[in-house]
PDB file of C-alpha atoms in Angstrom:
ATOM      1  CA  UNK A 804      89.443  17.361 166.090  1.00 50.00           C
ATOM      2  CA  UNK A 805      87.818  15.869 163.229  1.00 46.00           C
ATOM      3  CA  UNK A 806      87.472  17.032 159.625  1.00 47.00           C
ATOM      4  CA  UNK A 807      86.954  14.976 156.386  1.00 50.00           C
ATOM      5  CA  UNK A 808      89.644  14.372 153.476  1.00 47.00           C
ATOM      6  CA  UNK A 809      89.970  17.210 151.491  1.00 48.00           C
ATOM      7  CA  UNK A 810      92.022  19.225 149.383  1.00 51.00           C
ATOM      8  CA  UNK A 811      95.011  20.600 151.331  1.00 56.00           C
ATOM      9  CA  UNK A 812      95.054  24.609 151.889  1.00 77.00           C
ATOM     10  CA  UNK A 813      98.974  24.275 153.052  1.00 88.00           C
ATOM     11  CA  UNK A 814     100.247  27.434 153.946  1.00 92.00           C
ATOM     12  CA  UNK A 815     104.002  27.788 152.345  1.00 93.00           C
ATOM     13  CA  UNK A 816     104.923  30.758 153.226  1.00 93.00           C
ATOM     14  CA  UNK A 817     103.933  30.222 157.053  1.00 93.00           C
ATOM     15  CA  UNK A 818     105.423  26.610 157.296  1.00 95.00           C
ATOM     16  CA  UNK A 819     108.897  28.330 155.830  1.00 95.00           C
ATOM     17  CA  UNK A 820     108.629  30.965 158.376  1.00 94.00           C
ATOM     18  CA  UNK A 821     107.406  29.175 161.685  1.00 94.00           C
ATOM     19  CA  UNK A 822     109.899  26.261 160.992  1.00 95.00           C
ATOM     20  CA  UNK A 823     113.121  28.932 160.562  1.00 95.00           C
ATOM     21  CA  UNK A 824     111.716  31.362 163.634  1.00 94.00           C
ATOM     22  CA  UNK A 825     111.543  27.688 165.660  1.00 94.00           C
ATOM     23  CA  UNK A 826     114.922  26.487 164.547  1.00 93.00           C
ATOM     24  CA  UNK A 827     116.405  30.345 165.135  1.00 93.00           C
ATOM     25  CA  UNK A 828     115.110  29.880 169.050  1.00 93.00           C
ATOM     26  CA  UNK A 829     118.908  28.513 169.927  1.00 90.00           C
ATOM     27  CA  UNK A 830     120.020  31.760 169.342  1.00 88.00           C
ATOM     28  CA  UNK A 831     117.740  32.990 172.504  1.00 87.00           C
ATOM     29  CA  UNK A 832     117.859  30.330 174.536  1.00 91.00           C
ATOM     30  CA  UNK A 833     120.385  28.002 176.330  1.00 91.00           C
ATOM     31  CA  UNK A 834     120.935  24.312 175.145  1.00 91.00           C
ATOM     32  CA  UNK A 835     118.748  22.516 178.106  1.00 93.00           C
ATOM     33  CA  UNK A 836     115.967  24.675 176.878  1.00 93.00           C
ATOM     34  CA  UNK A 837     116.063  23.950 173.627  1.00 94.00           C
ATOM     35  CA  UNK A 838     116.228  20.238 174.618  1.00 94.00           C
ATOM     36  CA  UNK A 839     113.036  20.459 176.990  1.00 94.00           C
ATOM     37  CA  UNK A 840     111.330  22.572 173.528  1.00 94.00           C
ATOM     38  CA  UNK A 841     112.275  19.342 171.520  1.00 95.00           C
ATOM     39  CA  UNK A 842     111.189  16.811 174.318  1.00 95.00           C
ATOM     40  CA  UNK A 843     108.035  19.195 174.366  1.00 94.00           C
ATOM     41  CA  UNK A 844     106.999  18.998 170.451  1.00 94.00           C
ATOM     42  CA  UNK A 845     108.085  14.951 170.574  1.00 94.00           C
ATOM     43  CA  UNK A 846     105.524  14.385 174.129  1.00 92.00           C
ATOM     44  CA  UNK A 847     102.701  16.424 173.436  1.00 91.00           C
ATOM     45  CA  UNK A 848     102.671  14.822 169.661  1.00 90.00           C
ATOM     46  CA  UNK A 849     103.327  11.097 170.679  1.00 84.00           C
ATOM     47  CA  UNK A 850     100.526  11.666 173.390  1.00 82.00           C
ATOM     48  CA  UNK A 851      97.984  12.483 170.920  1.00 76.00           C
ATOM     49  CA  UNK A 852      99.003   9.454 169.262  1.00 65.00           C
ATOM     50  CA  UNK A 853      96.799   7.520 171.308  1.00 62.00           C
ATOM     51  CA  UNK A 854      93.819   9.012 170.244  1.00 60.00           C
ATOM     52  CA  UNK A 855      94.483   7.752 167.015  1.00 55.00           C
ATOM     53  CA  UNK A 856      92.227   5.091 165.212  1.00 52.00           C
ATOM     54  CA  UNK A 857      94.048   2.167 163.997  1.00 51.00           C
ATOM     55  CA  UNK A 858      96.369   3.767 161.374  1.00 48.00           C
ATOM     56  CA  UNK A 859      95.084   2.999 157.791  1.00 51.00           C
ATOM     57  CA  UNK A 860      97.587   1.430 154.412  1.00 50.00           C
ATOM     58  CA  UNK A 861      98.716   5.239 153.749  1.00 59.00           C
ATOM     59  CA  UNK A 862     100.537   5.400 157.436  1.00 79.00           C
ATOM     60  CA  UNK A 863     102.444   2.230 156.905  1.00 88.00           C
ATOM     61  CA  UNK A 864     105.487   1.779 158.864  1.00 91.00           C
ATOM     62  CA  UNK A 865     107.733   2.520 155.994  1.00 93.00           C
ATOM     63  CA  UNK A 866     105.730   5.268 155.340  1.00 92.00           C
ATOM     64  CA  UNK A 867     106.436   6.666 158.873  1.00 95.00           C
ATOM     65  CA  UNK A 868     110.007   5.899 158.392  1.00 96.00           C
ATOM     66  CA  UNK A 869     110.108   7.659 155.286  1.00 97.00           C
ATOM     67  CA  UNK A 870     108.513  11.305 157.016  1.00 98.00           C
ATOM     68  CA  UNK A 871     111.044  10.676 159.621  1.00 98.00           C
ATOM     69  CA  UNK A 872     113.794  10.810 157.638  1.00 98.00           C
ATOM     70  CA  UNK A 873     112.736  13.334 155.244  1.00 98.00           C
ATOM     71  CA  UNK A 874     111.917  16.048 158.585  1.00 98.00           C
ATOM     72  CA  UNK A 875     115.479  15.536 159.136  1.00 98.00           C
ATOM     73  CA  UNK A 876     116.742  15.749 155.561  1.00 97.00           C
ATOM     74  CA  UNK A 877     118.331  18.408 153.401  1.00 95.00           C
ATOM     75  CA  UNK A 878     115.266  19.260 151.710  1.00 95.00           C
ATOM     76  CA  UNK A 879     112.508  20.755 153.955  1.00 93.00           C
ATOM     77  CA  UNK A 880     110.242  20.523 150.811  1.00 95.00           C
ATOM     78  CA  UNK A 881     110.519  16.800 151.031  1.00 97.00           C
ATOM     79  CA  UNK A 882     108.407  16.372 154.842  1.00 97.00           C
ATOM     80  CA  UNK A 883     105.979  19.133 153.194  1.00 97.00           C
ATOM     81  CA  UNK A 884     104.919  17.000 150.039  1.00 96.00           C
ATOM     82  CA  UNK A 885     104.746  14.040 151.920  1.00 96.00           C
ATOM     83  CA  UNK A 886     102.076  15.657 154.421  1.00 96.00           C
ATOM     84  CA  UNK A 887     100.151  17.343 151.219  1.00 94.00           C
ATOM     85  CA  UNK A 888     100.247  14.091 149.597  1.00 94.00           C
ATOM     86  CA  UNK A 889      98.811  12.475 151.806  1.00 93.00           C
ATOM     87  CA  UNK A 890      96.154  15.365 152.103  1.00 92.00           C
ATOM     88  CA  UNK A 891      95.200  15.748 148.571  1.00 91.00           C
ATOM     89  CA  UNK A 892      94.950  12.020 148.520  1.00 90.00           C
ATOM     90  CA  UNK A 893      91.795  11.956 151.039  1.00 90.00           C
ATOM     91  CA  UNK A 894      93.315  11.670 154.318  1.00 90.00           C
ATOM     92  CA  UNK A 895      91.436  13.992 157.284  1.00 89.00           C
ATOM     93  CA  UNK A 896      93.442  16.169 159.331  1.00 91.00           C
ATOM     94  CA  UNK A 897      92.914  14.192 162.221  1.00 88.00           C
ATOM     95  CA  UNK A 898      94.671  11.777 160.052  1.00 89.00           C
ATOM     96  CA  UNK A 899      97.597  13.370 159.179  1.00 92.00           C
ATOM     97  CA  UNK A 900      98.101  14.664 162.868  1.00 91.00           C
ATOM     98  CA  UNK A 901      97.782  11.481 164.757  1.00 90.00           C
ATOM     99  CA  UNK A 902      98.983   8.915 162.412  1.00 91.00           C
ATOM    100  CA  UNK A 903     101.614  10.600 160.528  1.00 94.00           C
ATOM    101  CA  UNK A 904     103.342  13.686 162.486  1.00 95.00           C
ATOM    102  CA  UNK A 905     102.812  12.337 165.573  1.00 93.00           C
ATOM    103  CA  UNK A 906     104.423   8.998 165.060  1.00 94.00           C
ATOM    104  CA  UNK A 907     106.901  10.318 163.022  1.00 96.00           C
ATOM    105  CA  UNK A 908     107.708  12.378 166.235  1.00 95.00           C
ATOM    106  CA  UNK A 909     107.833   9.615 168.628  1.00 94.00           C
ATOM    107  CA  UNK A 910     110.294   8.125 166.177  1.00 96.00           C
ATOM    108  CA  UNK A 911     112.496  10.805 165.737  1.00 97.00           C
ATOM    109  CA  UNK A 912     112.436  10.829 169.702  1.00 96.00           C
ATOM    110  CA  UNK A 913     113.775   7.356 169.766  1.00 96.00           C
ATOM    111  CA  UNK A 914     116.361   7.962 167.090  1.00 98.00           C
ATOM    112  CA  UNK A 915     117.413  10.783 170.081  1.00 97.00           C
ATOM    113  CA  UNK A 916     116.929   8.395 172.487  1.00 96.00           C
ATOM    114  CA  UNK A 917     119.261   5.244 170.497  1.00 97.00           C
ATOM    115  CA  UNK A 918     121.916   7.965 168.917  1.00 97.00           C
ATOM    116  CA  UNK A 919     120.854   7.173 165.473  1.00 96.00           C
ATOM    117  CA  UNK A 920     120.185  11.011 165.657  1.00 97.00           C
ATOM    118  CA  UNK A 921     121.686  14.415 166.725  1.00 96.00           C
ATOM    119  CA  UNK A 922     120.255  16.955 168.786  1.00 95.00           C
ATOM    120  CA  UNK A 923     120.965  19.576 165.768  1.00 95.00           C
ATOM    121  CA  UNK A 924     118.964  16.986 163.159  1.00 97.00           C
ATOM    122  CA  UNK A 925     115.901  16.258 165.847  1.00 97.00           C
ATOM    123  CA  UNK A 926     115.730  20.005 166.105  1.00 96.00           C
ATOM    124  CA  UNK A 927     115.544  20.294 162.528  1.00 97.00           C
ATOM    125  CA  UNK A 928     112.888  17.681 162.485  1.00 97.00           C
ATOM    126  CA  UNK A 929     110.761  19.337 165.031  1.00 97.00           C
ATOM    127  CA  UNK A 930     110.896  22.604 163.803  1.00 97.00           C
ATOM    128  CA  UNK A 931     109.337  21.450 160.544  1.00 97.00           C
ATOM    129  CA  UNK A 932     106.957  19.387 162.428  1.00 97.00           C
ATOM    130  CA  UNK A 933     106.088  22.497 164.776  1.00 96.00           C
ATOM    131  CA  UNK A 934     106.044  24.653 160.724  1.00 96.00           C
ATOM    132  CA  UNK A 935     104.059  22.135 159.117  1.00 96.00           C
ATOM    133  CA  UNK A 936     101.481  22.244 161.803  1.00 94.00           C
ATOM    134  CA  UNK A 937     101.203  25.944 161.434  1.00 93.00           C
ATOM    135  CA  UNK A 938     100.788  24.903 157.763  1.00 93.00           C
ATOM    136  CA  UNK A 939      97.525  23.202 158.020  1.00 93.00           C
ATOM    137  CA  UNK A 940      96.527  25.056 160.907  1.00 90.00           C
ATOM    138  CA  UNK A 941      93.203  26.861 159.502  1.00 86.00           C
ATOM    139  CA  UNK A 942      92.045  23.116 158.629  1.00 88.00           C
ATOM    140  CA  UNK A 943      91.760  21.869 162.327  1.00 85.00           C
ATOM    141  CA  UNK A 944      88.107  22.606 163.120  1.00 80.00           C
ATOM    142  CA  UNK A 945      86.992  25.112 165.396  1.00 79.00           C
ATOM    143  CA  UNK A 946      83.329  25.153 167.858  1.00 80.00           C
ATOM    144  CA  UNK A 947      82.658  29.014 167.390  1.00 85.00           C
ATOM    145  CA  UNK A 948      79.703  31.146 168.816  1.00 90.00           C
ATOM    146  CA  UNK A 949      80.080  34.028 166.934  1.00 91.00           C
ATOM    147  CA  UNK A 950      77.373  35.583 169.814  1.00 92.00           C
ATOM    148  CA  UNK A 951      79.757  34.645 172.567  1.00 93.00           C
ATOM    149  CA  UNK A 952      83.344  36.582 172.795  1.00 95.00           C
ATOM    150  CA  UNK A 953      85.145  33.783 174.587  1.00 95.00           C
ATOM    151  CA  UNK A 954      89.211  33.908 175.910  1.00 97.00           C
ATOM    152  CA  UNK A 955      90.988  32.561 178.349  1.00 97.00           C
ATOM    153  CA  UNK A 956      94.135  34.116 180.395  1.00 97.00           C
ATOM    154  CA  UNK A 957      96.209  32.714 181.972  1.00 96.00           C
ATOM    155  CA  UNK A 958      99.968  33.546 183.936  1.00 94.00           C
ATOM    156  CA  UNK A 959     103.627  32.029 182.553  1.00 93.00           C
ATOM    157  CA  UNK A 960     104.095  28.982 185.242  1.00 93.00           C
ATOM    158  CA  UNK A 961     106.944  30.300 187.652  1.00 89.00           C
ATOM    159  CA  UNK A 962     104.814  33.950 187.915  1.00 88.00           C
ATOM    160  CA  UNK A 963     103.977  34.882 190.834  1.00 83.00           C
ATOM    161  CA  UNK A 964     102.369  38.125 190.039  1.00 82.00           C
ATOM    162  CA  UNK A 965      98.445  38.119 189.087  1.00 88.00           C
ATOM    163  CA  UNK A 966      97.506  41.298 189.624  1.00 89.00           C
ATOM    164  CA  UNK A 967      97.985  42.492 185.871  1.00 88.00           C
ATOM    165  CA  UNK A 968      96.321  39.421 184.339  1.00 92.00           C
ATOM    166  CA  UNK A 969      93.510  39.588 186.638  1.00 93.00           C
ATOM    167  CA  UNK A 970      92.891  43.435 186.060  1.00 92.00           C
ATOM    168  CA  UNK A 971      93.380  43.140 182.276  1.00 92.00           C
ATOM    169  CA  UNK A 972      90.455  40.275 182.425  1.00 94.00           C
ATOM    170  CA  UNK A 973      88.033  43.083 184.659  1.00 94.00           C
ATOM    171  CA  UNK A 974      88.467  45.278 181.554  1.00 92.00           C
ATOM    172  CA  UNK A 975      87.842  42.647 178.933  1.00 94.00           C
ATOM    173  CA  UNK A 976      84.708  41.924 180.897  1.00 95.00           C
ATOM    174  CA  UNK A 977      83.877  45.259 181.025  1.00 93.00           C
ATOM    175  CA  UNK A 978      83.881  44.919 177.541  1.00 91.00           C
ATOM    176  CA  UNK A 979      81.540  42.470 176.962  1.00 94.00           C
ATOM    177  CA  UNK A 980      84.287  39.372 176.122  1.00 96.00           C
ATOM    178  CA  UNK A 981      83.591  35.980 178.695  1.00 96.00           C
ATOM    179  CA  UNK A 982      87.062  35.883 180.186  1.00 97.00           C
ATOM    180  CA  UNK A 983      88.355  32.658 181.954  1.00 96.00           C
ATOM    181  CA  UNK A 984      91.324  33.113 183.848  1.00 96.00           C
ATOM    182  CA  UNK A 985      93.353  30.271 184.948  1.00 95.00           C
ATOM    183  CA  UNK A 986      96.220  31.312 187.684  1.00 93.00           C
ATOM    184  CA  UNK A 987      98.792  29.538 189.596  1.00 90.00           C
ATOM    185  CA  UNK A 988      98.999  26.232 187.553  1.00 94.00           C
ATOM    186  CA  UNK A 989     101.802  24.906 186.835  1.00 96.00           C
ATOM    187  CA  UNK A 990     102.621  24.186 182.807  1.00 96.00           C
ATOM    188  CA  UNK A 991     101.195  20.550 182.487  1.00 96.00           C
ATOM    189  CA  UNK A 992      98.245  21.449 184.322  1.00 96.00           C
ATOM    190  CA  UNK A 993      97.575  24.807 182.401  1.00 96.00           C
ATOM    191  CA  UNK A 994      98.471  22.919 178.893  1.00 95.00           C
ATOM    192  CA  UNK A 995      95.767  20.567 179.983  1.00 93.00           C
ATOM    193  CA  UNK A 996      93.014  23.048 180.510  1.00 93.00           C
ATOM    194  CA  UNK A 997      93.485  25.568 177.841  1.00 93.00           C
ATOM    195  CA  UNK A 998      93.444  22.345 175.191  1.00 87.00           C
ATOM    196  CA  UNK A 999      90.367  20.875 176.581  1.00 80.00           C
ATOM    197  CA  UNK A1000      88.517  24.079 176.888  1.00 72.00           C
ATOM    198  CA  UNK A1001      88.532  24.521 173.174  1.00 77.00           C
ATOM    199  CA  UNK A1002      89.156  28.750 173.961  1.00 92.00           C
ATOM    200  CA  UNK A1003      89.583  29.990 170.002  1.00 94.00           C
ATOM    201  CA  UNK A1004      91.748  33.001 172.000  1.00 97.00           C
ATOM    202  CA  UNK A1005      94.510  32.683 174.693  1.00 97.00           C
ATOM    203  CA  UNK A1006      96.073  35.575 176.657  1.00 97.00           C
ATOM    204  CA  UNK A1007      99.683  34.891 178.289  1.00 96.00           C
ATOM    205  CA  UNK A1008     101.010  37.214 180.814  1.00 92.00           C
ATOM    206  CA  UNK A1009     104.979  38.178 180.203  1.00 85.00           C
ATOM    207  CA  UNK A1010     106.183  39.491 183.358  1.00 81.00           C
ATOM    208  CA  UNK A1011     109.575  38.988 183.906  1.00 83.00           C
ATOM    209  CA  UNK A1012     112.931  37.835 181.579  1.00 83.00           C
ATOM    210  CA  UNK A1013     113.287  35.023 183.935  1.00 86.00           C
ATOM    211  CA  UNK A1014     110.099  33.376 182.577  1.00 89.00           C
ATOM    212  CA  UNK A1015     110.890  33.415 178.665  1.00 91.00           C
ATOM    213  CA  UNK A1016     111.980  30.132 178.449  1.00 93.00           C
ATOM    214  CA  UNK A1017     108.593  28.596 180.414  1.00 94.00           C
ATOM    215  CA  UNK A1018     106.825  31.054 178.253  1.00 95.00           C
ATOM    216  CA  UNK A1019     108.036  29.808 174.676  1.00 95.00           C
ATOM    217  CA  UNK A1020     107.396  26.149 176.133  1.00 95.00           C
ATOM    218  CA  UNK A1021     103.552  26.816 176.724  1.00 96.00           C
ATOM    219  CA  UNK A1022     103.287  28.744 173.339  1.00 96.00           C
ATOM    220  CA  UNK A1023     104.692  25.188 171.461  1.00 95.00           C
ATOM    221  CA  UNK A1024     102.903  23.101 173.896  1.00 95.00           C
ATOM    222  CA  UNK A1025      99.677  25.325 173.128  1.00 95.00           C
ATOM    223  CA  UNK A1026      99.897  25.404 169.680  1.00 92.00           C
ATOM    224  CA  UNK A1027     100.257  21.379 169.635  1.00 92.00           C
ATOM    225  CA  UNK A1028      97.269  20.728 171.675  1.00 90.00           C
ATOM    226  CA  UNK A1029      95.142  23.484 170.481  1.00 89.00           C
ATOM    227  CA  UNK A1030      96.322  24.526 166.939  1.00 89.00           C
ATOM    228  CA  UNK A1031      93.447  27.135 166.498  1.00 89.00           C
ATOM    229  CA  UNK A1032      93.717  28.977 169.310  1.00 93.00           C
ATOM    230  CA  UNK A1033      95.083  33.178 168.756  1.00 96.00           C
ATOM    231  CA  UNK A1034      97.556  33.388 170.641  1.00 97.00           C
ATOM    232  CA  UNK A1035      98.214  36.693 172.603  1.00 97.00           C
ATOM    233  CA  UNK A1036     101.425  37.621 174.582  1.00 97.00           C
ATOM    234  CA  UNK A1037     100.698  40.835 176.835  1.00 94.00           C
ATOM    235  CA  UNK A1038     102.884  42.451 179.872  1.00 91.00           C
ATOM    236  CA  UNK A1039     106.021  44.783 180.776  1.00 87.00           C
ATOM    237  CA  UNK A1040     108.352  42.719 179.332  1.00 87.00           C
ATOM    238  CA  UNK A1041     107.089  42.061 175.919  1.00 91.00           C
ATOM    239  CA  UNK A1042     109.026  45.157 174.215  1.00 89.00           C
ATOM    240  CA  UNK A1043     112.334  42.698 175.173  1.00 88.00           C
ATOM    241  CA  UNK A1044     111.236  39.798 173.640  1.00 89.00           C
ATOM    242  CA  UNK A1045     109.676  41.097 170.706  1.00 87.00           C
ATOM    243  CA  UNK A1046     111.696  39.320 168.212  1.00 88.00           C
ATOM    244  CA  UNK A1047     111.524  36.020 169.560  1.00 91.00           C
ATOM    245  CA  UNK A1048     107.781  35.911 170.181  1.00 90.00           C
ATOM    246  CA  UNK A1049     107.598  36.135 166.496  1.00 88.00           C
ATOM    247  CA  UNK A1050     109.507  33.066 166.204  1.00 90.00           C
ATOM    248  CA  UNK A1051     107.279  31.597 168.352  1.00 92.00           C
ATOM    249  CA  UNK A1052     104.173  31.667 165.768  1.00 90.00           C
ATOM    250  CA  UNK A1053     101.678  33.826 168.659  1.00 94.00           C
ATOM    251  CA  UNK A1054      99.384  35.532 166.519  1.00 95.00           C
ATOM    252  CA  UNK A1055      99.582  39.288 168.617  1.00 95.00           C
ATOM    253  CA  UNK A1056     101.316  41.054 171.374  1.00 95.00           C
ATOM    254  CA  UNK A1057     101.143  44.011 173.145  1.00 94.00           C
ATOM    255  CA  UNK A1058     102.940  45.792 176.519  1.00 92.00           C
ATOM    256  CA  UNK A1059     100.042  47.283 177.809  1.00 91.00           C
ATOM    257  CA  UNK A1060      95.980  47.472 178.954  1.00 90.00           C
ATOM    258  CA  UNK A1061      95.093  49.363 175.734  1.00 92.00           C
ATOM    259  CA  UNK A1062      96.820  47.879 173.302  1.00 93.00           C
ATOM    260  CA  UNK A1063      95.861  44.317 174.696  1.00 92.00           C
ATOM    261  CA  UNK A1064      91.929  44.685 174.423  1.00 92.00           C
ATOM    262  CA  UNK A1065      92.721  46.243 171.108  1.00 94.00           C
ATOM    263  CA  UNK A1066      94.784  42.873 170.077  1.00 95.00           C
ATOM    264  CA  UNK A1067      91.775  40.764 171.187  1.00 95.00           C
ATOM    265  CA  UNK A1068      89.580  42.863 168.957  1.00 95.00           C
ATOM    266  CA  UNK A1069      91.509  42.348 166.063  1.00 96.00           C
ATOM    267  CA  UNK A1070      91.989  38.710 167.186  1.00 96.00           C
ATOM    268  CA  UNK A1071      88.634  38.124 167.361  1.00 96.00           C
ATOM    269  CA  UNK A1072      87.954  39.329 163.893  1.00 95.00           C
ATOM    270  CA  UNK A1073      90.539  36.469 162.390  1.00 92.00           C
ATOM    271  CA  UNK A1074      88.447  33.650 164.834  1.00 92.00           C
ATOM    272  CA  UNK A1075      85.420  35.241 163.213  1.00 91.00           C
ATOM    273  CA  UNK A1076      86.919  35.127 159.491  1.00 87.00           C
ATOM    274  CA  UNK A1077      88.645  32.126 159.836  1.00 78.00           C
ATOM    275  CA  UNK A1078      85.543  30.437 160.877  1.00 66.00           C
ATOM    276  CA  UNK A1079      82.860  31.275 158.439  1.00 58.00           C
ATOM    277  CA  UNK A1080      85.777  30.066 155.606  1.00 56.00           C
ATOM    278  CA  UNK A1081      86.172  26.754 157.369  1.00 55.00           C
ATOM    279  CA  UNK A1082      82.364  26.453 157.463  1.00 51.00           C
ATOM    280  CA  UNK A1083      82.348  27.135 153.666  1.00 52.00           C
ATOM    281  CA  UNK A1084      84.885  24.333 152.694  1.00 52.00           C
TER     282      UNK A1084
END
């Protein structure tokens, strides 16, 4: 995940509306799952953490403090100028993702943990974390074959039915796309191999109500670990959820066989785009 110091290409307009659609998700879901989506942003960040070098002068302890406090703050510009600061000022991406957010993350975690914050203020926090990733998303590098039409599908843990997702990968094929499916796994498990199979598009079965809250989990979890990835949300019961996948931040979704392959399509084209500018900066 490595890309040199440059000047930051922050999304505004995306960070403001990933961060809101993220805090809005309490109106959808009940309290314990909004706790597990906090725990969920804090892990998968503080985990990454330890693939950090040894943090350099400009991730300071008191300069960790100071994120932390300002994710939490009044002012949701404040955590944003802090990150582009540090950006503009030569720090890599890598560097801003393992040594800043994702310490400030653990932090706010232990502020949880110790009472020194609220649930409603580590929500905020997270939500801006989970925005500001969004932010900088097109400057995480991508490996891209433009020759090779790669995705990977993969069922909402708790599912139990795989018949859709496997026919909908049979017509992708069909198509000419390389379609890894990955079935039956349960979320850590399926977190673990669509981040280390670098897939630049993911396909998410939605099923069933029941499985909203599991599926909004993997979409945050999946965004962390693999911040390029397109995101597509396909079944029966997408025209329910609608709203709230677009608070999520997935990048497409569609109810049926034909308007899924279509979604890739157009998917495909942004990996394609958003590749050859990222090799030209």
């Amino acid at each position: 995940m490595s890309s040199e110091g440059a000047e930051s290409a922050f999304d505004d307009q995306g960070f403001e509306r990933i961060s809101q659609g993220f805090a809005s998700l309490k109106v959808c879901l009940p309290e314990s799952a909004l706790n597990e989506l906090a725990r969920e942003v804090i892990a998968r960040l503080a985990s990454q953490q330890s693939k950090a070098r040894k943090a350099s002068d400009n991730f300071s302890d008191e300069a960790i403090n100071n994120l932390s406090h300002a994710l939490i703050g009044s002012d949701s510009a404040a955590s944003v100028s802090i990150v582009t600061d540090l950006r503009e000022s030569g720090a890599t991406i890598d560097e801003v993702y393992l040594n800043a957010l994702a310490p400030a993350a653990r932090r706010l975690g232990d502020w949880w943990t110790e009472d020194r914050a609220s649930f409603a203020q580590v929500t905020i926090g997270v939500a801006r974390i989970y925005g500001i990733m969004h932010a900088l998303r097109a400057e995480f590098p991508i490996n891209l074959d433009p020759d090779r039409r790669i995705a990977a599908f993969a069922t909402t843990p708790g599912e139990d039915h795989t018949l859709g997702v496997s026919m909908a990968a049979d017509l992708c094929r069909k198509e000419g796309w390389e379609i890894y499916l990955k079935l039956g796994l349960d979320h850590d498990a399926l977190v673990a191999e669509l981040a280390t199979g670098d897939f630049p598009i993911i396909g998410l079965s939605a099923g069933q109500k029941e499985s909203l809250p599991a599926l909004i989990r993997l979409i945050v979890a999946l965004r962390i670990s693999n911040p390029r990835a397109q995101i597509l949300v396909a079944g029966r019961f997408v025209s329910d959820i609608a709203d709230t996948i677009v608070l999520t931040g997935a990048d497409a979704a569609a109810t049926d066989m034909p308007g899924a392959v279509a979604a890739m399509e157009r998917l495909w084209g942004d990996v394609l785009t958003e590749g050859g500018q990222r090799a030209q900066n």
